[in-house]
Coordinates of C-alpha atoms and ligand atoms in Angstrom, one line a residue:
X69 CA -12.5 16.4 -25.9
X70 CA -15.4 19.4 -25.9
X71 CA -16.5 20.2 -22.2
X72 CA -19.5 19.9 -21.7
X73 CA -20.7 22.3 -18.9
X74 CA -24.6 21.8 -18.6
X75 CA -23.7 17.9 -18.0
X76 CA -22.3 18.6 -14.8
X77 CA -25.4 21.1 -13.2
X78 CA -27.9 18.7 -13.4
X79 CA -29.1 18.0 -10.2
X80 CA -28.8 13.9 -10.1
X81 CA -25.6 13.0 -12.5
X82 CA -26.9 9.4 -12.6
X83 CA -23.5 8.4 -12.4
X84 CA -22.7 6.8 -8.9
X85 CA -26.5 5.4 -9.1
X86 CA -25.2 3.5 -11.5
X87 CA -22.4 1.6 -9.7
X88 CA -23.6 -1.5 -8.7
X89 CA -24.8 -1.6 -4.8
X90 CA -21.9 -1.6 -2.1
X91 CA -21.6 -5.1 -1.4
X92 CA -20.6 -6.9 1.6
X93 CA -17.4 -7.9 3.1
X94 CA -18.2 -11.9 2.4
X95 CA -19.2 -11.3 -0.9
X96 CA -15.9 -9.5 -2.0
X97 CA -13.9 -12.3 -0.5
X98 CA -16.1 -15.1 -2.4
X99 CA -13.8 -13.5 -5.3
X100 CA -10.6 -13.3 -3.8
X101 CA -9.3 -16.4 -5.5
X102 CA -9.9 -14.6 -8.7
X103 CA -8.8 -11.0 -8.6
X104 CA -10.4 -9.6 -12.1
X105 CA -13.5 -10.4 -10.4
X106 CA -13.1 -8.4 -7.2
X107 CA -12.0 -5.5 -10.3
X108 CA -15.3 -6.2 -12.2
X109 CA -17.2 -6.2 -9.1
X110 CA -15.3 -2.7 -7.3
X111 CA -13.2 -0.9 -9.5
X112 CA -14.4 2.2 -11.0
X113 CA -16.0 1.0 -14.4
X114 CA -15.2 2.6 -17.6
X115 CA -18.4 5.1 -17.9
X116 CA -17.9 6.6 -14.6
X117 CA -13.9 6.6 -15.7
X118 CA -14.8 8.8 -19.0
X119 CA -17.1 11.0 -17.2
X120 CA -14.7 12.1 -14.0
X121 CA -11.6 12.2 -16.3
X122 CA -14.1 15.2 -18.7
X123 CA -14.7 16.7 -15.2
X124 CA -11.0 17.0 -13.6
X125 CA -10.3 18.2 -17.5
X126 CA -12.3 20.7 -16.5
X127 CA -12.0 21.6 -13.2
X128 CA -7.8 21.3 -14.0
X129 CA -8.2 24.0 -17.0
X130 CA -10.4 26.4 -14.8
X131 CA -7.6 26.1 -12.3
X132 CA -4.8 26.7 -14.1
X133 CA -6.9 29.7 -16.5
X134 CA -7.6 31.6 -13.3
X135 CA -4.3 31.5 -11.7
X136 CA -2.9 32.7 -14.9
X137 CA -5.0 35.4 -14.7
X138 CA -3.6 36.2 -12.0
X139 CA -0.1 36.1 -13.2
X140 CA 0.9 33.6 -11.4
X141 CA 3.5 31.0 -13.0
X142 CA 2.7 27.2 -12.6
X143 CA 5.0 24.6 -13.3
X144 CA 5.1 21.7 -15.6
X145 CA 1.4 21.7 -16.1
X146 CA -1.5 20.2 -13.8
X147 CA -1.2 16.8 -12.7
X148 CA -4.4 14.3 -12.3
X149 CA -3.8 11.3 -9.9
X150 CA -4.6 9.8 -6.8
X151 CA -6.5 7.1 -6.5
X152 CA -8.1 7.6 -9.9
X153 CA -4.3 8.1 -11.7
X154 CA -3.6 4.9 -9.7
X155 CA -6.5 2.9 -10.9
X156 CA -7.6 1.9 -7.4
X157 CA -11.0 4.2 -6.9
X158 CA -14.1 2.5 -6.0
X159 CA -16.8 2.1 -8.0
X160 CA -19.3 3.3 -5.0
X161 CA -16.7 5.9 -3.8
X162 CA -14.9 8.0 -6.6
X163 CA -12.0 10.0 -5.5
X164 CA -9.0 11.6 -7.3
X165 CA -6.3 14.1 -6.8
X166 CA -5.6 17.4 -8.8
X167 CA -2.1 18.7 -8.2
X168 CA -1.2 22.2 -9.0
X169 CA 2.7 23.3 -8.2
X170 CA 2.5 27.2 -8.0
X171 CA 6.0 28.9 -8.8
X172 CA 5.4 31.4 -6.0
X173 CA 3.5 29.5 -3.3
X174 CA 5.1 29.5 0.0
X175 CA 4.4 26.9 2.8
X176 CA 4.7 29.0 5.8
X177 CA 2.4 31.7 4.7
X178 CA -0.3 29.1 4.2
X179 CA 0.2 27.0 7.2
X180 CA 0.0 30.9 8.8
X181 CA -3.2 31.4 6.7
X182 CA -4.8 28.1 7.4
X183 CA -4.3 28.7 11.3
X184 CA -6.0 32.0 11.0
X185 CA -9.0 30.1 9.6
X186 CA -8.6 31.4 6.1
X187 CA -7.8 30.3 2.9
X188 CA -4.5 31.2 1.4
X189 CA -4.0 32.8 -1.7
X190 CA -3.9 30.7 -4.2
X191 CA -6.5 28.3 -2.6
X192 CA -9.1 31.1 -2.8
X193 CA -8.8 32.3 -6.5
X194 CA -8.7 28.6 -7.6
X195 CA -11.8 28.3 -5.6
X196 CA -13.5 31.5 -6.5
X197 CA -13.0 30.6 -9.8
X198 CA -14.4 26.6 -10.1
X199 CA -17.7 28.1 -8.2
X200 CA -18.2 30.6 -10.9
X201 CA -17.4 28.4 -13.7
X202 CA -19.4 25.1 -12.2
X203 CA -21.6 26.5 -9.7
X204 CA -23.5 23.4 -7.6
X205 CA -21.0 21.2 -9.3
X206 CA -18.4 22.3 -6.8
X207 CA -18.9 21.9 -3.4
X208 CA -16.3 22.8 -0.7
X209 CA -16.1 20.3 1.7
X210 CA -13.0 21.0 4.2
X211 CA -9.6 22.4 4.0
X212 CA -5.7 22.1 4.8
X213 CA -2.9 24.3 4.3
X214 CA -2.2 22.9 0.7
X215 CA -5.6 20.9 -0.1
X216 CA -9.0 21.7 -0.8
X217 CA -11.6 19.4 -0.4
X218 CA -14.0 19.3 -2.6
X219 CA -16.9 17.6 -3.9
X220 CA -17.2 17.9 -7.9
X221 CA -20.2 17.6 -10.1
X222 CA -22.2 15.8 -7.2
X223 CA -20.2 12.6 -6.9
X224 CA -16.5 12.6 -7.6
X225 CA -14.2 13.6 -4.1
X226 CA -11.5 16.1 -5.2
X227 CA -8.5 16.4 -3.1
X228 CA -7.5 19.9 -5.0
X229 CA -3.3 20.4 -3.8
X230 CA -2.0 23.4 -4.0
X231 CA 2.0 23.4 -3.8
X232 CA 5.4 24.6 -4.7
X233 CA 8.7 23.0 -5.2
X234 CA 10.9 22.1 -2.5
X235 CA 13.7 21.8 -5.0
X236 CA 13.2 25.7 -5.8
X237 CA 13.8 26.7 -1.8
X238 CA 15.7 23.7 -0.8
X239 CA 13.4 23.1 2.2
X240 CA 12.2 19.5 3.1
X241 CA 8.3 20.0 4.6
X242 CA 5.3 18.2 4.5
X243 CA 3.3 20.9 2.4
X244 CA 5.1 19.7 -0.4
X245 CA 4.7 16.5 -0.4
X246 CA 2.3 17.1 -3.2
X247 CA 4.9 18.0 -5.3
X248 CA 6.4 14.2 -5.4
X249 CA 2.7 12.6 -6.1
X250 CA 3.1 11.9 -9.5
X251 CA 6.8 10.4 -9.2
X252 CA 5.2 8.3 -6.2
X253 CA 1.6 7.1 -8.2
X254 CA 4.4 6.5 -11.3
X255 CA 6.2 3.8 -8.7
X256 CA 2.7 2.6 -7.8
X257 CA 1.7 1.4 -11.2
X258 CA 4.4 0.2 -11.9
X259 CA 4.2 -2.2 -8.8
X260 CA 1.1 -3.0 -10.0
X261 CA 2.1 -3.7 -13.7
X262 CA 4.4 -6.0 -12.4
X263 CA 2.3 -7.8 -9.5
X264 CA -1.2 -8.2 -11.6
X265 CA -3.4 -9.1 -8.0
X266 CA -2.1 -5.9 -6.1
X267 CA -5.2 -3.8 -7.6
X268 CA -7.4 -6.5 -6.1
X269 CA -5.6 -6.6 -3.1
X270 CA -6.7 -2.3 -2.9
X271 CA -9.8 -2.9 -3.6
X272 CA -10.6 -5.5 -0.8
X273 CA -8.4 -3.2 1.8
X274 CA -10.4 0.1 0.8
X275 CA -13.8 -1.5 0.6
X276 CA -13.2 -3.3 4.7
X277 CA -12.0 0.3 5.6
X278 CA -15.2 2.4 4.2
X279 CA -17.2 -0.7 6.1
X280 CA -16.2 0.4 9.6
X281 CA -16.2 3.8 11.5
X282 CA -13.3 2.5 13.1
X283 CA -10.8 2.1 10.3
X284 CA -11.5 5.7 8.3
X285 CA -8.5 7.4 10.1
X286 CA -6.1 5.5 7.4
X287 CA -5.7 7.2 3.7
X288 CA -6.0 5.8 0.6
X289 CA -2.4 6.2 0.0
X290 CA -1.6 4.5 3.7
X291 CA -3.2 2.0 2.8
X292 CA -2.1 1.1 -0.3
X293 CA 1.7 1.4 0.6
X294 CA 1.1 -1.3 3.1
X295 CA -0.6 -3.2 0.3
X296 CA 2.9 -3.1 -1.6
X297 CA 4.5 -4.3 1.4
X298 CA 1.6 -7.2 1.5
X299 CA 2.0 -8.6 -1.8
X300 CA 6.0 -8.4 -1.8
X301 CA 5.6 -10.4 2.0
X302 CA 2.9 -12.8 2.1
X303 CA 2.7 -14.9 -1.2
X304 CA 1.2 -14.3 -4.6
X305 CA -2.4 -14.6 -3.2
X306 CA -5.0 -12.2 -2.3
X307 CA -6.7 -14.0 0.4
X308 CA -2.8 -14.8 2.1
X309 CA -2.2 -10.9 1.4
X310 CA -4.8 -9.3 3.0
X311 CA -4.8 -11.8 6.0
X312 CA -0.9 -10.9 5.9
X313 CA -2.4 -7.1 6.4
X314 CA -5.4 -8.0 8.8
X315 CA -2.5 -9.6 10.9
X316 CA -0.4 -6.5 10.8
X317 CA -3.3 -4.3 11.6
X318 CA -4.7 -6.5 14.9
X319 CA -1.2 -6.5 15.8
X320 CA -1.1 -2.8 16.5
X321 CA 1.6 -2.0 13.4
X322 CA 1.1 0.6 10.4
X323 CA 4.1 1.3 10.2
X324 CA 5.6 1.0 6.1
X325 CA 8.3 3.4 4.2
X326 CA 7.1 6.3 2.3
X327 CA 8.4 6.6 -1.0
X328 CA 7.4 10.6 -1.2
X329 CA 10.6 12.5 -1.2
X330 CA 9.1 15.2 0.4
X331 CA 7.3 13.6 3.5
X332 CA 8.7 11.8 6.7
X333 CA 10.7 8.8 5.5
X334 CA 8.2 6.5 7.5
X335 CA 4.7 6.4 7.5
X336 CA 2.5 5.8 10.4
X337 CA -0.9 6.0 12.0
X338 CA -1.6 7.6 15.7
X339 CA -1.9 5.6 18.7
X340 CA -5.9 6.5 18.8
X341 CA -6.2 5.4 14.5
X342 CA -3.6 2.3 15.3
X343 CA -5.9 1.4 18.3
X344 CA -9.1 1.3 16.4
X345 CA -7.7 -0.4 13.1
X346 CA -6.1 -3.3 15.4
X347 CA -9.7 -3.9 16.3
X348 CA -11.7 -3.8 14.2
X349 CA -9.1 -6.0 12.4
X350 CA -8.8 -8.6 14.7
X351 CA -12.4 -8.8 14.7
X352 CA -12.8 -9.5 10.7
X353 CA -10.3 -12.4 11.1
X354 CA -12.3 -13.6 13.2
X355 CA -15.7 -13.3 12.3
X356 CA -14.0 -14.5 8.3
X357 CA -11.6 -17.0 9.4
X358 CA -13.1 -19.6 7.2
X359 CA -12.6 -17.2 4.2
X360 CA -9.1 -16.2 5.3
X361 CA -7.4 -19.4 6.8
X362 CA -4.6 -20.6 5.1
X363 CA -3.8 -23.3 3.0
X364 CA -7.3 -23.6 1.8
X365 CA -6.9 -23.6 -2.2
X366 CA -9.2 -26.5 -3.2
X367 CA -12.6 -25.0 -5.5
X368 CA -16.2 -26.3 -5.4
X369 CA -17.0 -28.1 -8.8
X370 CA -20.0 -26.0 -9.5
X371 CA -19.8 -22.4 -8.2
X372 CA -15.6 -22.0 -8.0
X373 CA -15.2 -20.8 -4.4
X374 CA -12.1 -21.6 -3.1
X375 CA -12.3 -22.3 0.6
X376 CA -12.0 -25.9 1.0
X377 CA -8.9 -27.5 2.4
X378 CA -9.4 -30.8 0.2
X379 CA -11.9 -32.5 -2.2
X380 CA -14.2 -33.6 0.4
X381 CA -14.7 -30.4 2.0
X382 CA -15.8 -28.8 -1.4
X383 CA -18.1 -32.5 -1.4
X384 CA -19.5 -31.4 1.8
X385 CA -20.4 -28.0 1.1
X386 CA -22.5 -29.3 -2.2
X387 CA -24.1 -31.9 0.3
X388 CA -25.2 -29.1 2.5
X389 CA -27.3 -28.1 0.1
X390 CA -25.9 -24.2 0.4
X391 CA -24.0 -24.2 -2.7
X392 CA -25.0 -21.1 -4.9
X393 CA -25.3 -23.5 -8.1
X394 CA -26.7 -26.5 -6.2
X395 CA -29.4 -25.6 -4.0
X396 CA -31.3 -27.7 -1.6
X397 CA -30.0 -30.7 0.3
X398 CA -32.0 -33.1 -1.1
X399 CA -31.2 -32.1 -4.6
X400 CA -27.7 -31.6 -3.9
X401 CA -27.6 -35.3 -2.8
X402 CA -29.5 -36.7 -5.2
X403 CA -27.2 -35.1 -8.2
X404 CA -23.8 -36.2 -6.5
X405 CA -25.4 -39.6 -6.3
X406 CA -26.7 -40.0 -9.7
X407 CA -23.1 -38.7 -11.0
X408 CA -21.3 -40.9 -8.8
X409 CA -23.8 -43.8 -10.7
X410 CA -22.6 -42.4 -14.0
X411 CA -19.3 -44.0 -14.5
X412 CA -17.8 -47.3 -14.1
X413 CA -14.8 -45.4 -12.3
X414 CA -16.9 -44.2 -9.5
X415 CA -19.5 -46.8 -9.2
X416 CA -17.3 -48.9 -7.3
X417 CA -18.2 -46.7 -4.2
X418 CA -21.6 -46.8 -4.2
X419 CA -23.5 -49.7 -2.0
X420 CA -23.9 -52.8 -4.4
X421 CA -27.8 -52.8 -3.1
X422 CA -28.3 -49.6 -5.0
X423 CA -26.6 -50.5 -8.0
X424 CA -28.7 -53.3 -8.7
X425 CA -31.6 -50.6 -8.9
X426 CA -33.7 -52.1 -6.0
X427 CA -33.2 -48.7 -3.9
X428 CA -33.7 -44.9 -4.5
X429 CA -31.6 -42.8 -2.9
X430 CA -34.7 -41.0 -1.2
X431 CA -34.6 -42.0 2.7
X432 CA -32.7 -39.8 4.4
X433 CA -29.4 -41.4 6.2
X434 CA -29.2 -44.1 4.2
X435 CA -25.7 -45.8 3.9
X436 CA -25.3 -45.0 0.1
X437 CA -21.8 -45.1 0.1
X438 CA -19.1 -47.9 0.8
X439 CA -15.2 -47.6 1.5
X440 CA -13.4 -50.1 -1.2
X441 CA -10.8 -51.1 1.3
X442 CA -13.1 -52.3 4.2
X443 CA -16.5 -52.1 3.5
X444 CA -17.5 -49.4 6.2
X445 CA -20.7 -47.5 4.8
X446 CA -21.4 -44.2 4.6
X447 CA -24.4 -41.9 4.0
X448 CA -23.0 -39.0 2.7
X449 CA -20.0 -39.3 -0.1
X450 CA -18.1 -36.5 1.9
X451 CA -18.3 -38.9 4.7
X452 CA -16.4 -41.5 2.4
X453 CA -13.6 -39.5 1.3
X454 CA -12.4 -37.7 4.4
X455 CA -12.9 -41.8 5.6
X456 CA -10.9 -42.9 3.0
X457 CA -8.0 -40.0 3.5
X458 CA -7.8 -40.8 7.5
X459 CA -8.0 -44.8 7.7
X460 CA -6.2 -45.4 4.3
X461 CA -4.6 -42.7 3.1
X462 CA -6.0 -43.1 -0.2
X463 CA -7.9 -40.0 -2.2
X464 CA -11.1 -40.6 -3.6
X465 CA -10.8 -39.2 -7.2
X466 CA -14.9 -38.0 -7.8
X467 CA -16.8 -35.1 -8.8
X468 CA -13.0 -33.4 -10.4
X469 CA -10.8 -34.1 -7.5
Ligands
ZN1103 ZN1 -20.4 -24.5 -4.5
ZN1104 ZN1 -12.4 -48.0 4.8

C-alpha cells in the first residue's frame, strides 16, 4: 500500500470527528442483549481501521529503517498489536501497540537511562527519526524504560516498545514483557473467536473505565484479561458478565493470571487503583441495577430492550408511555387497546362494555380490562397480567408473550 505522507500533516485528520459521539453508560447497556450492536455502536469502524493500520505502516517502517541505519539488528520483524491487533479499540479512543525487539537492547541500561531522566538508546534514534519523517504527526507524550508514548498523526495513541529477548540472556524481567505481546494478543483472539460476545463484553468495560477519573489506573490489557475470566465464569451473557466484573471490582479484587511469559505470573492493581475501581464500581451497580439485575431476559415488543423480568413488565413499560417506539401514555394505551380489540384470542380480556362499542377508551382509569377467571377489572392490561400470574397462576399470552 503507497504511504501517503502529506495525509497525515494536515492539521485536523477528520478522522476521530468522525466517530460517532461518546455515548453514555445507559445507552451502551440498552445494547447489551445484542452484542454486534454494542460493536456497531464502539468498535473502531473500518475507515478509521484503514487509516491507522497506513499510519503504524509507516511509523513501523521509519522505525525499523532508522535503526538499521544504525546497524542495529532487529528480530523477526516489527510487530503491530495492542488493542488495535486485538480488535478491541474504541471508536472515540484509538490506541495500538508497535513492538520492536532490538537484538542488542539491554534492560538494565534503560531502566539506568530512564532513572537519569533520559531516553535510552534505541528509544531516541527511533524517535529522532519519526519526528523528522512525520513532523506534527508525532507527538511525544510520556515515557518508560521500554515504551514511548506517543500521539501519531493527531489521533491514534501509540504505545511504541522497545525490547529484547529474554530467551537470548535467559533473564525473566518485566522490560520484556513486550517481547511475549504477540504470543499473548494471539491467545486473546482466539478466546474471542471462540466466545463471539467477549469483544462486546471489552467494549462495555473500556468505555465505563474512560467514563470515570477513578477507574483509569487499570490497562487496556488488565482489563481485558479479567474480561476472559468474566465470560468463562458468569454465563454466556454480556449484561451477567460485566455485572460478574462490576461485582469483582466493588469487591476490592483485580486480581487474574497473566498469560505473558515474561511478566509476574499474576496480575494486579495497587491498593490506591483497587480502592478507587471498587467504588466507583459499586456505585454503577447501583445507579444501573435495573439494567444489570439478573434473570431479566424478557424484550419489549416494539423497541427490543431486554430488561423485563416477564411479559407484563415489558406491557408496563409500553403503558408508561416511555418506550422509544411508542411514545406518549395516552397513545401507548390506546394502541395496546386497540390490538388487544383485534383478535378474537385476546378480546376475551377486554370489559364486554367496550366491546359492544358503547365506550372509547379515552377516560383516564377506566377499568378496560377484565381477569377471565373472576372478573376483577383492571385499567391498565399490565395490571391484568401480573393479576392473572399472582392469583391464578395463569400467563396472559398478548402483545407476543
Ligand atoms: Zn419499548
Ligand atoms: Zn382474577
Amino acid at each position: 500500500m503507497p504511504y501517503n505522507d502529506d495525509e497525515w500533516h494536515g492539521r485536523e485528520s477528520g478522522c476521530e470527528k468522525r466517530a460517532p459521539p461518546r455515548p453514555s453508560l445507559e445507552e451502551v447497556l440498552r445494547l447489551v442483549d445484542a452484542p454486534e450492536r454494542v460493536e456497531r455502536r464502539l468498535r473502531m469502524t473500518d475507515d478509521q481501521r484503514i487509516r491507522c493500520h497506513k499510519l503504524l505502516e509507516g511509523f513501523a517502517r521509519t522505525a525499523y529503517r532508522v535503526l538499521e541505519d544504525e546497524g542495529c539488528e532487529i528480530a523477526e520483524g516489527i510487530y503491530v498489536g495492542g488493542s488495535f491487533g486485538r480488535r478491541t479499540a474504541l471508536n472515540y479512543k484509538l490506541d495500538a501497540d508497535i513492538v520492536i525487539i532490538a537484538e542488542d537492547f539491554d534492560v538494565h541500561q534503560a531502566q539506568h537511562d530512564y532513572n537519569n531522566g533520559a531516553l535510552n538508546w534505541h528509544q531516541g534514534i527511533v524517535l529522532d527519526g519519526l519526528q523528522q519523517k512525520f513532523r506534527r504527526g508525532c507527538e511525544y507524550v510520556a515515557g518508560s524504560p521500554w515504551c514511548l508514548k506517543l500521539k501519531a498523526g493527531e489521533f491514534l495513541r501509540v504505545d511504541l516498545i522497545i525490547t529484547g529477548n529474554p530467551e537470548w540472556t535467559h533473564e525473566r524481567h518485566r522490560g520484556f514483557s513486550g517481547a511475549d505481546s504477540q504470543n499473548v494478543d494471539r491467545q486473546i483472539l482466539s478466546f474471542a473467536m471462540r466466545h463471539p460476545e467477549y469483544r462486546a463484553l471489552v467494549l462495555v468495560a473500556k468505555h465505563w473505565r474512560n467514563l470515570d477519573s477513578r477507574a483509569t489506573g487499570i490497562t487496556s490489557y488488565h482489563l481485558e484479561l479479567l474480561c476472559m475470566e468474566a465470560v468463562r465464569q458468569c454465563g454466556s451473557n454480556v449484561r451477567d458478565q460485566f455485572r460478574c466484573l462490576l461485582e469483582r471490582f466493588a469487591s476490592g479484587d483485580t486480581a487474574v493470571n497473566n498469560p505473558n511469559r515474561f511478566n509476574p505470573k499474576v496480575l494486579e492493581s495497587g491498593r490506591r487503583v483497587a480502592a478507587d475501581l471498587a467504588d466507583y464500581a459499586a456505585e454503577t451497580l447501583d445507579y444501573y441495577r435495573r439494567h444489570l439485575r439478573p434473570g431479566n431476559r424478557t424484550a419489549c415488543p416494539l423497541c427490543g430492550e431486554r430488561r423485563f423480568l416477564n411479559g407484563s413488565g415489558a406491557v408496563a413499560h409500553l403503558e408508561s408511555g416511555s418506550c422509544v417506539k411508542c411514545r406518549g401514555q395516552e397513545n401507548a394505551q390506546k394502541t395496546i387497546y386497540d390490538f388487544m380489540g383485534g383478535s378474537r384470542q385476546t378480546q376475551q380480556y377486554l370489559t364486554p362494555m367496550i366491546t359492544n362499542g358503547s365506550h372509547g377508551h379515552g377516560s383516564s382509569g377506566y377499568q378496560a380490562y377484565q381477569c377471565t377467571h373472576c372478573d376483577r377489572t383492571f385499567a391498565k392490561l399490565s395490571a391484568l397480567m401480573q393479576h392473572m400470574q399472582d392469583r391464578h397462576q395463569k400467563t396472559l399470552h398478548a402483545l407476543g408473550f
